[in-house]
PDB file of C-alpha atoms in Angstrom:
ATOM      1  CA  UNK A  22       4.707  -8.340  30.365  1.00 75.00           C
ATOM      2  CA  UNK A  23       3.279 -10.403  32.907  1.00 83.00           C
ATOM      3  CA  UNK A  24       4.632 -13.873  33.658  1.00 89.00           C
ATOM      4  CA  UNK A  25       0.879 -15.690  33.407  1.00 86.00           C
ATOM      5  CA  UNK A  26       2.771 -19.242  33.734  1.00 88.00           C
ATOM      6  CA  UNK A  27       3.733 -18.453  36.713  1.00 92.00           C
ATOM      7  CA  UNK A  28       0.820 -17.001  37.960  1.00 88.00           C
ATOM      8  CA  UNK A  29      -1.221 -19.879  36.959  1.00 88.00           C
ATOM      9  CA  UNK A  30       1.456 -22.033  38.561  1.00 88.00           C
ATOM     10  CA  UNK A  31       0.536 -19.959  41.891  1.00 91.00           C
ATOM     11  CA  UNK A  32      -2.887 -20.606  41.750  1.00 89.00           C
ATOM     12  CA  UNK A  33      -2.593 -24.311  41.149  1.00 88.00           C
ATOM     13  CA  UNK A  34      -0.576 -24.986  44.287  1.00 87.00           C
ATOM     14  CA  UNK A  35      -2.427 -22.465  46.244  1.00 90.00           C
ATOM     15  CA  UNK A  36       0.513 -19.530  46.857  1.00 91.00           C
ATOM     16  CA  UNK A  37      -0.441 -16.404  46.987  1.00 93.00           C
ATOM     17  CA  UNK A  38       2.772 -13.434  46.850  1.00 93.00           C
ATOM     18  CA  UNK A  39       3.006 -12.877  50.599  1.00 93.00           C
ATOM     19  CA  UNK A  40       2.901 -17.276  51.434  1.00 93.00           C
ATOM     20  CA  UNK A  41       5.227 -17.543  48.524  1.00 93.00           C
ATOM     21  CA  UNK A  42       7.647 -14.862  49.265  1.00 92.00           C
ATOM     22  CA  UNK A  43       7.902 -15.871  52.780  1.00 92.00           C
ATOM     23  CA  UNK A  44       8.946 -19.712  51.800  1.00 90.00           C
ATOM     24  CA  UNK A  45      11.938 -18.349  49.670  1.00 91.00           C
ATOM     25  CA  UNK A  46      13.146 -15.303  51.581  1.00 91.00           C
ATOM     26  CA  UNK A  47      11.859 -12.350  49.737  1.00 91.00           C
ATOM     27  CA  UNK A  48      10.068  -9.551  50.036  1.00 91.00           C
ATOM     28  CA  UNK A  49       6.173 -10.366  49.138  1.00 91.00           C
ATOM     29  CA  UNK A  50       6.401  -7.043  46.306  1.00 92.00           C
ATOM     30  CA  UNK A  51       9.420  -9.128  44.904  1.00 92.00           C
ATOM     31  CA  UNK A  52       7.133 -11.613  44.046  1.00 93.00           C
ATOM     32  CA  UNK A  53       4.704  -9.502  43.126  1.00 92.00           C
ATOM     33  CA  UNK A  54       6.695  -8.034  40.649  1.00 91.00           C
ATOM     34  CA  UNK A  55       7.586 -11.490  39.090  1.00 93.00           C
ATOM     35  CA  UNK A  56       4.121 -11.826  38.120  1.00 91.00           C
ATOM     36  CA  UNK A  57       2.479  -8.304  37.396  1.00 89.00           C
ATOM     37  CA  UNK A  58       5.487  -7.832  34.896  1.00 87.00           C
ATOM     38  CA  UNK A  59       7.366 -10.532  34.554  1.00 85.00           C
ATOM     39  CA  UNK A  60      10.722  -9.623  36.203  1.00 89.00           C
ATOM     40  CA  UNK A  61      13.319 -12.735  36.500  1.00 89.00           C
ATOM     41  CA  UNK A  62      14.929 -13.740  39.781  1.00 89.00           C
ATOM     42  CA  UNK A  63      18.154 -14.371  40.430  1.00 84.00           C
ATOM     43  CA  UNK A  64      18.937 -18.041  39.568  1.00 81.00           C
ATOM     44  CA  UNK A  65      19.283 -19.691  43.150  1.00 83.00           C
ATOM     45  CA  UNK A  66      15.655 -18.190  44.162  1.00 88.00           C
ATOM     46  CA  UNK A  67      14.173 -18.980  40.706  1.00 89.00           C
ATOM     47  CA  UNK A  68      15.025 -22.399  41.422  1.00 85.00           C
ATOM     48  CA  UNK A  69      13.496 -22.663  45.353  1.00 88.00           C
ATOM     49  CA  UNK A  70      10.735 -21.251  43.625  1.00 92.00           C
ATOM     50  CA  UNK A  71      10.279 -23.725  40.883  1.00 87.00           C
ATOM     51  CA  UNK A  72      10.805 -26.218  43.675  1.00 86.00           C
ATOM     52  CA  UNK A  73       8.037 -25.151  45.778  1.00 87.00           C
ATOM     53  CA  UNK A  74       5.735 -24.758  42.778  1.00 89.00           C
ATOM     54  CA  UNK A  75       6.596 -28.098  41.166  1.00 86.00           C
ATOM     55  CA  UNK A  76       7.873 -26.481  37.927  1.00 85.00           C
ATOM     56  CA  UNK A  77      10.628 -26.445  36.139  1.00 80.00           C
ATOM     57  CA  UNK A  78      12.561 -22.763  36.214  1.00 82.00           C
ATOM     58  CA  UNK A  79      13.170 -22.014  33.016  1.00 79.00           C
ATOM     59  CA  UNK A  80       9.496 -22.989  31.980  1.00 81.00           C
ATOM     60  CA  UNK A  81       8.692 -20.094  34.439  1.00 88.00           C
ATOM     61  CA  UNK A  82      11.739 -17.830  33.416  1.00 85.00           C
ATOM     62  CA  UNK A  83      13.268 -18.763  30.150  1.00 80.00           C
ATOM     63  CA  UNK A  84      15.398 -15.974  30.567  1.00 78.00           C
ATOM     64  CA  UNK A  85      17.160 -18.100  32.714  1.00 76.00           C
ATOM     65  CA  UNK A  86      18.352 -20.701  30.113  1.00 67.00           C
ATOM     66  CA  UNK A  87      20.904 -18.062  29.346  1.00 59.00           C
ATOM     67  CA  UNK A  88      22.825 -18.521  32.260  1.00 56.00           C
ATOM     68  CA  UNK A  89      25.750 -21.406  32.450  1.00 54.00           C
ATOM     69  CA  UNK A  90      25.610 -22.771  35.564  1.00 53.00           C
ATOM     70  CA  UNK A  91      29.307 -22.854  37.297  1.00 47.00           C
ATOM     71  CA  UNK A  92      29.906 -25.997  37.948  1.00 47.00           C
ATOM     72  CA  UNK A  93      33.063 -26.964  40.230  1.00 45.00           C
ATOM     73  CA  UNK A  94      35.058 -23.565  39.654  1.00 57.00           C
ATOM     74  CA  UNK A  95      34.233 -21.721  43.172  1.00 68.00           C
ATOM     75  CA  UNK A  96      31.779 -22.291  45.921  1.00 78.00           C
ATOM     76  CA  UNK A  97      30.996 -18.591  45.320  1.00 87.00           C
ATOM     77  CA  UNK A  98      30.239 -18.910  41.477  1.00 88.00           C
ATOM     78  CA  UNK A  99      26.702 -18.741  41.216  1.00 85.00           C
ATOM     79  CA  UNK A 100      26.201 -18.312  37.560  1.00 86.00           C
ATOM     80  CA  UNK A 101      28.188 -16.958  34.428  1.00 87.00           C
ATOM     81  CA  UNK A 102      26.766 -14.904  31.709  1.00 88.00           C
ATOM     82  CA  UNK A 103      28.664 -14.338  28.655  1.00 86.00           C
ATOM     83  CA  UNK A 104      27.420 -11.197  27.986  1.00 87.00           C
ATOM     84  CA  UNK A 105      25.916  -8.210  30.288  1.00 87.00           C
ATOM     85  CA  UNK A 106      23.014  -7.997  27.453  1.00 84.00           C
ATOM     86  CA  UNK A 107      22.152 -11.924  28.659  1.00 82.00           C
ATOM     87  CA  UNK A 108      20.683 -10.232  31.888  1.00 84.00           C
ATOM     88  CA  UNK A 109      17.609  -8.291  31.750  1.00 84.00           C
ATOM     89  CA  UNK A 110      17.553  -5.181  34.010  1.00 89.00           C
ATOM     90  CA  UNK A 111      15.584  -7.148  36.627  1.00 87.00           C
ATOM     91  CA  UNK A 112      18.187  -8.646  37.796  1.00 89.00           C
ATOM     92  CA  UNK A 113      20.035  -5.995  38.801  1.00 93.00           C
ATOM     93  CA  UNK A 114      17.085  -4.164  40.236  1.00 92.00           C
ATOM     94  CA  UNK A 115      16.088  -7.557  41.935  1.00 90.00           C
ATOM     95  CA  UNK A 116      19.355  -7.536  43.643  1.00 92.00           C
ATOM     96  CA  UNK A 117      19.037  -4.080  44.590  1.00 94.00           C
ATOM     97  CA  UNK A 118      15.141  -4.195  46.130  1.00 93.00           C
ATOM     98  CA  UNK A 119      16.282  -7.883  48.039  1.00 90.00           C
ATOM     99  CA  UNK A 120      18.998  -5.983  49.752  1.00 94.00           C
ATOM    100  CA  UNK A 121      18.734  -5.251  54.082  1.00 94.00           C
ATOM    101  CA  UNK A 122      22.201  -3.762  54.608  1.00 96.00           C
ATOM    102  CA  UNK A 123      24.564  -2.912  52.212  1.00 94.00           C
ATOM    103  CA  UNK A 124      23.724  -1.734  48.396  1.00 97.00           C
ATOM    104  CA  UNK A 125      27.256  -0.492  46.906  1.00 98.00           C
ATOM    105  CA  UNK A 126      27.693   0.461  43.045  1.00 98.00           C
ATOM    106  CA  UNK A 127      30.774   0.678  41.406  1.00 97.00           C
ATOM    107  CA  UNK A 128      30.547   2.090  37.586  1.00 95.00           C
ATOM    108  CA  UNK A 129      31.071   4.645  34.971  1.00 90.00           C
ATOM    109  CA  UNK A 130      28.023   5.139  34.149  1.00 90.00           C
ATOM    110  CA  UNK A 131      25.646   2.543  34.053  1.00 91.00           C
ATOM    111  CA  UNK A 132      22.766   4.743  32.801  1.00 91.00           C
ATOM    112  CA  UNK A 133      21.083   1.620  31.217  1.00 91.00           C
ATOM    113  CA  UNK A 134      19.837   1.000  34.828  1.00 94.00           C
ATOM    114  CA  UNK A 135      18.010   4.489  34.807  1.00 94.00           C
ATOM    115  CA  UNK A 136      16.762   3.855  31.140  1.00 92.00           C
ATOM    116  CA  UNK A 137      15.273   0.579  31.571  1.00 91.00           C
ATOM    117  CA  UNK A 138      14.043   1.038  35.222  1.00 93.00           C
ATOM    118  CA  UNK A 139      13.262   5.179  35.396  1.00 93.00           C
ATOM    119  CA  UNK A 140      12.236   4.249  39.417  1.00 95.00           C
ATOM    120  CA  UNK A 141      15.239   3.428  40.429  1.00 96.00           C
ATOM    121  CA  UNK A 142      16.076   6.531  42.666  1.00 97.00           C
ATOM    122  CA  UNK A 143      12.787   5.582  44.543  1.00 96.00           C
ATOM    123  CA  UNK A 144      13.602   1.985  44.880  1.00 96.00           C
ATOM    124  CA  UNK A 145      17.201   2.968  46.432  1.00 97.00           C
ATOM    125  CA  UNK A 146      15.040   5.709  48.742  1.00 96.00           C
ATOM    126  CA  UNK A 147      12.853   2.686  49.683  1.00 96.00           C
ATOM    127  CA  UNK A 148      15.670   0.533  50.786  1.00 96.00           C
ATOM    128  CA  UNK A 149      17.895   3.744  52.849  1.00 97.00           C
ATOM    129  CA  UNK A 150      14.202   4.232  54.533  1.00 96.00           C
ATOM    130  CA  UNK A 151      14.767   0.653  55.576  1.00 94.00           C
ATOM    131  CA  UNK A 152      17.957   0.968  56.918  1.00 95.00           C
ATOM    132  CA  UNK A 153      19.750  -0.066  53.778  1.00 97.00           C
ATOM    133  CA  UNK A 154      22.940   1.848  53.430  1.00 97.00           C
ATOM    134  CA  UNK A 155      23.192   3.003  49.678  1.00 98.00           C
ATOM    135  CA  UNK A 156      26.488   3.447  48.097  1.00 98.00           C
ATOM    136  CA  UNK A 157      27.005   4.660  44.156  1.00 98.00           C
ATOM    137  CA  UNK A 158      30.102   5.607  42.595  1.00 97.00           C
ATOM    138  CA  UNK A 159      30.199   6.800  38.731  1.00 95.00           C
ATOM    139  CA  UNK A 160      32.801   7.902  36.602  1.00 91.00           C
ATOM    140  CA  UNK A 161      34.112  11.939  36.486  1.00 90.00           C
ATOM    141  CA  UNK A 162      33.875  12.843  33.175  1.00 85.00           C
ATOM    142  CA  UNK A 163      36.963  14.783  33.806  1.00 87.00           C
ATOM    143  CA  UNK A 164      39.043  11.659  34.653  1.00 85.00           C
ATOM    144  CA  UNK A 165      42.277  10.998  32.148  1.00 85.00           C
ATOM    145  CA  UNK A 166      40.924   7.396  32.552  1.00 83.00           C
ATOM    146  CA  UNK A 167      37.829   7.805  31.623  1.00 77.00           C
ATOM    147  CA  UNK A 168      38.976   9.494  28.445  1.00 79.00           C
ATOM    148  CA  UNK A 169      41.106   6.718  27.495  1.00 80.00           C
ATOM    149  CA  UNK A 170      38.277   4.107  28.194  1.00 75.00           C
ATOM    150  CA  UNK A 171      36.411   6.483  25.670  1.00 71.00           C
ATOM    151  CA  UNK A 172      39.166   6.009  22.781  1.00 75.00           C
ATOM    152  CA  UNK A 173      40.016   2.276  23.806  1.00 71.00           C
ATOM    153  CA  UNK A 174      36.546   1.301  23.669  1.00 66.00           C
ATOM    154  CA  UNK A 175      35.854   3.543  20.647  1.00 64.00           C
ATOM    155  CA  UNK A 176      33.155   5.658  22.148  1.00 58.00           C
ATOM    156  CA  UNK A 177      35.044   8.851  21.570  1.00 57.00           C
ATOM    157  CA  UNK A 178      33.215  11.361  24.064  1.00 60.00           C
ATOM    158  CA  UNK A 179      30.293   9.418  24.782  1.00 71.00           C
ATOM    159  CA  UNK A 180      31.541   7.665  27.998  1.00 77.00           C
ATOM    160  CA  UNK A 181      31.830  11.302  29.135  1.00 82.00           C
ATOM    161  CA  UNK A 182      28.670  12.146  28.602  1.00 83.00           C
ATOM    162  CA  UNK A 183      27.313   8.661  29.777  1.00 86.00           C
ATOM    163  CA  UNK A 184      29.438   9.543  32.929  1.00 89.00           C
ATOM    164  CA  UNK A 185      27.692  13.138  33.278  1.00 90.00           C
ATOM    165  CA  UNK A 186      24.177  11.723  32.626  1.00 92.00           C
ATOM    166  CA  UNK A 187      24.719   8.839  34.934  1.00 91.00           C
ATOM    167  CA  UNK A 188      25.314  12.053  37.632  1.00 92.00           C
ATOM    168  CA  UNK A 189      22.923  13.440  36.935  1.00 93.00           C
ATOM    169  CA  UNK A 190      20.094  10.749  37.288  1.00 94.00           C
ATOM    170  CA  UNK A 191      21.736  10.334  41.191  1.00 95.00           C
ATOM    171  CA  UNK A 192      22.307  13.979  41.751  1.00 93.00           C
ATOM    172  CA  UNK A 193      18.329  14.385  43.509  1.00 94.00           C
ATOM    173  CA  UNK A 194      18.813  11.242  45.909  1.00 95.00           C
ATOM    174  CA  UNK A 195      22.863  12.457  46.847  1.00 93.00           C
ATOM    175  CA  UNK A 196      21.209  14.054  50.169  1.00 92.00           C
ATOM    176  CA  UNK A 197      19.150  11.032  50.750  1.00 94.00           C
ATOM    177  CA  UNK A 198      19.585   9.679  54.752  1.00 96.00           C
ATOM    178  CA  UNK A 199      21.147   6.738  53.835  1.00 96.00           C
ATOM    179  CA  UNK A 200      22.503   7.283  50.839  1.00 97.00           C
ATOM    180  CA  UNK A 201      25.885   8.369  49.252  1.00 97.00           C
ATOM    181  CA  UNK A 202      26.498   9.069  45.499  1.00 97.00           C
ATOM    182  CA  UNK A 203      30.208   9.705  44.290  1.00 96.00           C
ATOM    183  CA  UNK A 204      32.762  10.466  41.261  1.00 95.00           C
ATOM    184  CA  UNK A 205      35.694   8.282  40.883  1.00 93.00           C
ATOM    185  CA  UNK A 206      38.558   8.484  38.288  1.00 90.00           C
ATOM    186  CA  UNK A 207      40.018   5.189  38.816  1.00 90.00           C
ATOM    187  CA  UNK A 208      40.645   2.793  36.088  1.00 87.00           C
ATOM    188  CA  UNK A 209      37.869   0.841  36.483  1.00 85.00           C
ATOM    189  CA  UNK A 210      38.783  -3.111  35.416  1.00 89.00           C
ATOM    190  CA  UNK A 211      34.909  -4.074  36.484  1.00 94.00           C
ATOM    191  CA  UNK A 212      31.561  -2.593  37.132  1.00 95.00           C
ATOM    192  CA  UNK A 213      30.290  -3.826  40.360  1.00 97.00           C
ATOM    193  CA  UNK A 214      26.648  -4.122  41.708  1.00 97.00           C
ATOM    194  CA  UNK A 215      26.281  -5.520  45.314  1.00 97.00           C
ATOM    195  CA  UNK A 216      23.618  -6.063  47.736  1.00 95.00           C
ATOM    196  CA  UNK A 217      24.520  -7.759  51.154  1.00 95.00           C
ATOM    197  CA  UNK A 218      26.245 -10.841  50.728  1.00 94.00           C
ATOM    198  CA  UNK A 219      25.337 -10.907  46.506  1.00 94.00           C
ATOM    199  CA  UNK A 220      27.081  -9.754  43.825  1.00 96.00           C
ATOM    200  CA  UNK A 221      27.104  -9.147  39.861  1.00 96.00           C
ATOM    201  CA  UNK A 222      30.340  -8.359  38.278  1.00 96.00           C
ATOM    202  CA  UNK A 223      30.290  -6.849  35.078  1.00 95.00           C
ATOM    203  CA  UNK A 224      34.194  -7.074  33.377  1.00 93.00           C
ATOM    204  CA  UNK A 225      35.662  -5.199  31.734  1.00 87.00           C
ATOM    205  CA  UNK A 226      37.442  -5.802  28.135  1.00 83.00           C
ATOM    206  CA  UNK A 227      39.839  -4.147  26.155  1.00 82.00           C
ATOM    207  CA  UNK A 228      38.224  -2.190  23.234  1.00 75.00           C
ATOM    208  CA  UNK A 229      34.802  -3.662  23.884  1.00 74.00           C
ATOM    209  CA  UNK A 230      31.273  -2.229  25.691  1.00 78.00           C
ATOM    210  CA  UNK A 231      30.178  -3.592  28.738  1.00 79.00           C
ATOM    211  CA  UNK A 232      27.139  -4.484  27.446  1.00 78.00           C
ATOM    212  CA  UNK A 233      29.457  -7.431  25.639  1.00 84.00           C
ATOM    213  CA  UNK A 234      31.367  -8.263  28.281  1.00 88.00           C
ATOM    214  CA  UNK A 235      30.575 -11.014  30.984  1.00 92.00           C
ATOM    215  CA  UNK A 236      29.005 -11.487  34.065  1.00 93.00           C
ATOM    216  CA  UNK A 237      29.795 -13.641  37.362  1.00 91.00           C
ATOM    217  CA  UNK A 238      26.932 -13.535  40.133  1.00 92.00           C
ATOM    218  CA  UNK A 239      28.415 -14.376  43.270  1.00 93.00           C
ATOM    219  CA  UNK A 240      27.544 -15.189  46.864  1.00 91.00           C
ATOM    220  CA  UNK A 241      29.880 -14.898  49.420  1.00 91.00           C
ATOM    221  CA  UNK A 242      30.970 -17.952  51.165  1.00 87.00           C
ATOM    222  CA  UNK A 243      33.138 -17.606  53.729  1.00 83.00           C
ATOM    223  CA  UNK A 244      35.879 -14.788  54.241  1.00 86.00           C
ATOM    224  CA  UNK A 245      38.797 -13.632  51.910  1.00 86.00           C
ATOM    225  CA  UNK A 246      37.322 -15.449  49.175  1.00 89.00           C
ATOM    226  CA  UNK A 247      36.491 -14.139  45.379  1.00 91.00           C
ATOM    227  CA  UNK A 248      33.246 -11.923  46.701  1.00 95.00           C
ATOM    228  CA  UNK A 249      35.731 -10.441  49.693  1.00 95.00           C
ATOM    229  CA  UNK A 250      38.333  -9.333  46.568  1.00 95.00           C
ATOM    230  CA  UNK A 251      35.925  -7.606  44.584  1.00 96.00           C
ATOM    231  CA  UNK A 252      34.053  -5.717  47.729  1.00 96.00           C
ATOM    232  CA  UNK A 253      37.716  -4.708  48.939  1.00 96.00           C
ATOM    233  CA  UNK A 254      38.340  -3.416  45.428  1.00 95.00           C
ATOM    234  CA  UNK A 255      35.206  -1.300  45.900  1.00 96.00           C
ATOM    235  CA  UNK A 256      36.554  -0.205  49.047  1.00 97.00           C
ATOM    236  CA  UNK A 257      39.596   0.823  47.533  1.00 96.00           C
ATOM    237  CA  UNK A 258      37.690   3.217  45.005  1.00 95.00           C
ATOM    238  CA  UNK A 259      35.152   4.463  46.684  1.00 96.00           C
ATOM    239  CA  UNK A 260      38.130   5.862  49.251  1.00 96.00           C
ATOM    240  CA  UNK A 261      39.513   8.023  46.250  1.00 95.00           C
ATOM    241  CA  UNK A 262      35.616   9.226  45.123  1.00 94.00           C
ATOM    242  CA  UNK A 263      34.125  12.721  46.068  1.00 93.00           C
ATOM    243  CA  UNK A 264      30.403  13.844  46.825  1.00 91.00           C
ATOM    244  CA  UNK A 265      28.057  14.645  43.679  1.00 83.00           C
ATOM    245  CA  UNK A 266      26.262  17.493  44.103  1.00 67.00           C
ATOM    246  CA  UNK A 267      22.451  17.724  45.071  1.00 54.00           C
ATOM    247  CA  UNK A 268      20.067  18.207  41.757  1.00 49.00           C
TER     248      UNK A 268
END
């Protein structure tokens, strides 16, 4: 739906997308998209915006009152959620479409992301035609940890499936310029979504969904910090991953 306070807000103090967009480092479709239907930015831009518009952020994004700021645990700690289902899909495709170098992935399956958003494969075109280098990892079906995810978290075969699906929504993109999609069968101890220097990290919990488990957003800070452990860990994985075939 679109976000009409904050459009009106816009018109009041005289923005217009592109103005607005350039004043808080975004792209001016970004904002765009924060009106026409109402996506929710990430907390530290939703705030410079509020700022600029002279509004209080979670007037603009209620959404937002979900998230627990993290107050003096790490300069990286953005924001906690408790659960994934706190964060709309926005935020993770508002991560993805803010990104200039690096997108990397690191999941079973994630097919929520396709579900909720179906143009994702075009938005992670858009950013490799940019430059972006696009990495995705998902989960091989065929994995013995995979299977035992399945029984631990009491999905039975359905992870397997999830993990097949999530293949196939990447498969027609894996021949992209720019973009890499691949299978891993490690035991995967948190999803992980990052774009440049951002990250959301989805843990994982013993006999419970993702969906139910928390979030951290994080922003690197300065090297070999908590952002630097969890992109090393993606490293790590990604090195043991192999190609997905074109769809």
């Amino acid at each position: 739906m679109p976000n009409e306070r904050l459009r009106a807000a816009m018109v009041t103090a005289g923005w217009t997308c592109a103005t607005l967009a350039a004043e808080v480092g975004v792209d001016p479709k970004t904002v765009e998209r924060w009106v026409s239907i109402g996506r929710t930015p990430h907390r530290v831009t939703a705030v410079k915006t509020a700022e600029k518009l002279g509004e209080d952020v979670q007037a603009l994004w209620p959404a937002l009152a979900h998230a627990r700021r993290a107050r003096a645990a790490n300069a990286e700690l953005v924001a906690l959620y408790g659960q994934r289902a706190e964060l709309s899909v926005t935020a993770f495709v508002d991560l993805i479409a803010q990104a200039r170098e690096h997108v990397d992935m690191l999941v079973y399956a994630a097919v929520f992301l396709h579900e909720a958003y179906p143009g994702l494969n075009d938005l992670l075109r858009e950013r490799a035609t940019k430059g972006c280098a696009i990495r995705v990892a998902v989960g091989d079906p065929n994995s013995a940890n995979i299977q035992q995810r399945g029984r631990e978290e009491r999905f039975g075969d359905g992870i397997e499936s999830r993990c097949r699906l999530a293949a196939m929504h990447y498969s027609p993109i894996a021949r992209t310029p720019g973009i890499a999609i691949r299978q891993h069968g490690t035991t995967l101890y948190n999803s992980l979504y990052r774009a440049d220097d951002q990250m959301l990290v989805n843990s994982h919990v013993w006999g419970v969904n993702a969906y139910s488990a928390p979030v951290w957003h994080l922003r690197r800070h300065s090297k070999g910090g908590m952002f630097d452990t969890y992109a090393e860990s993606f490293e790590a994985a990604w090195a043991t991953a192999v190609p997905v075939r074109e769809g």
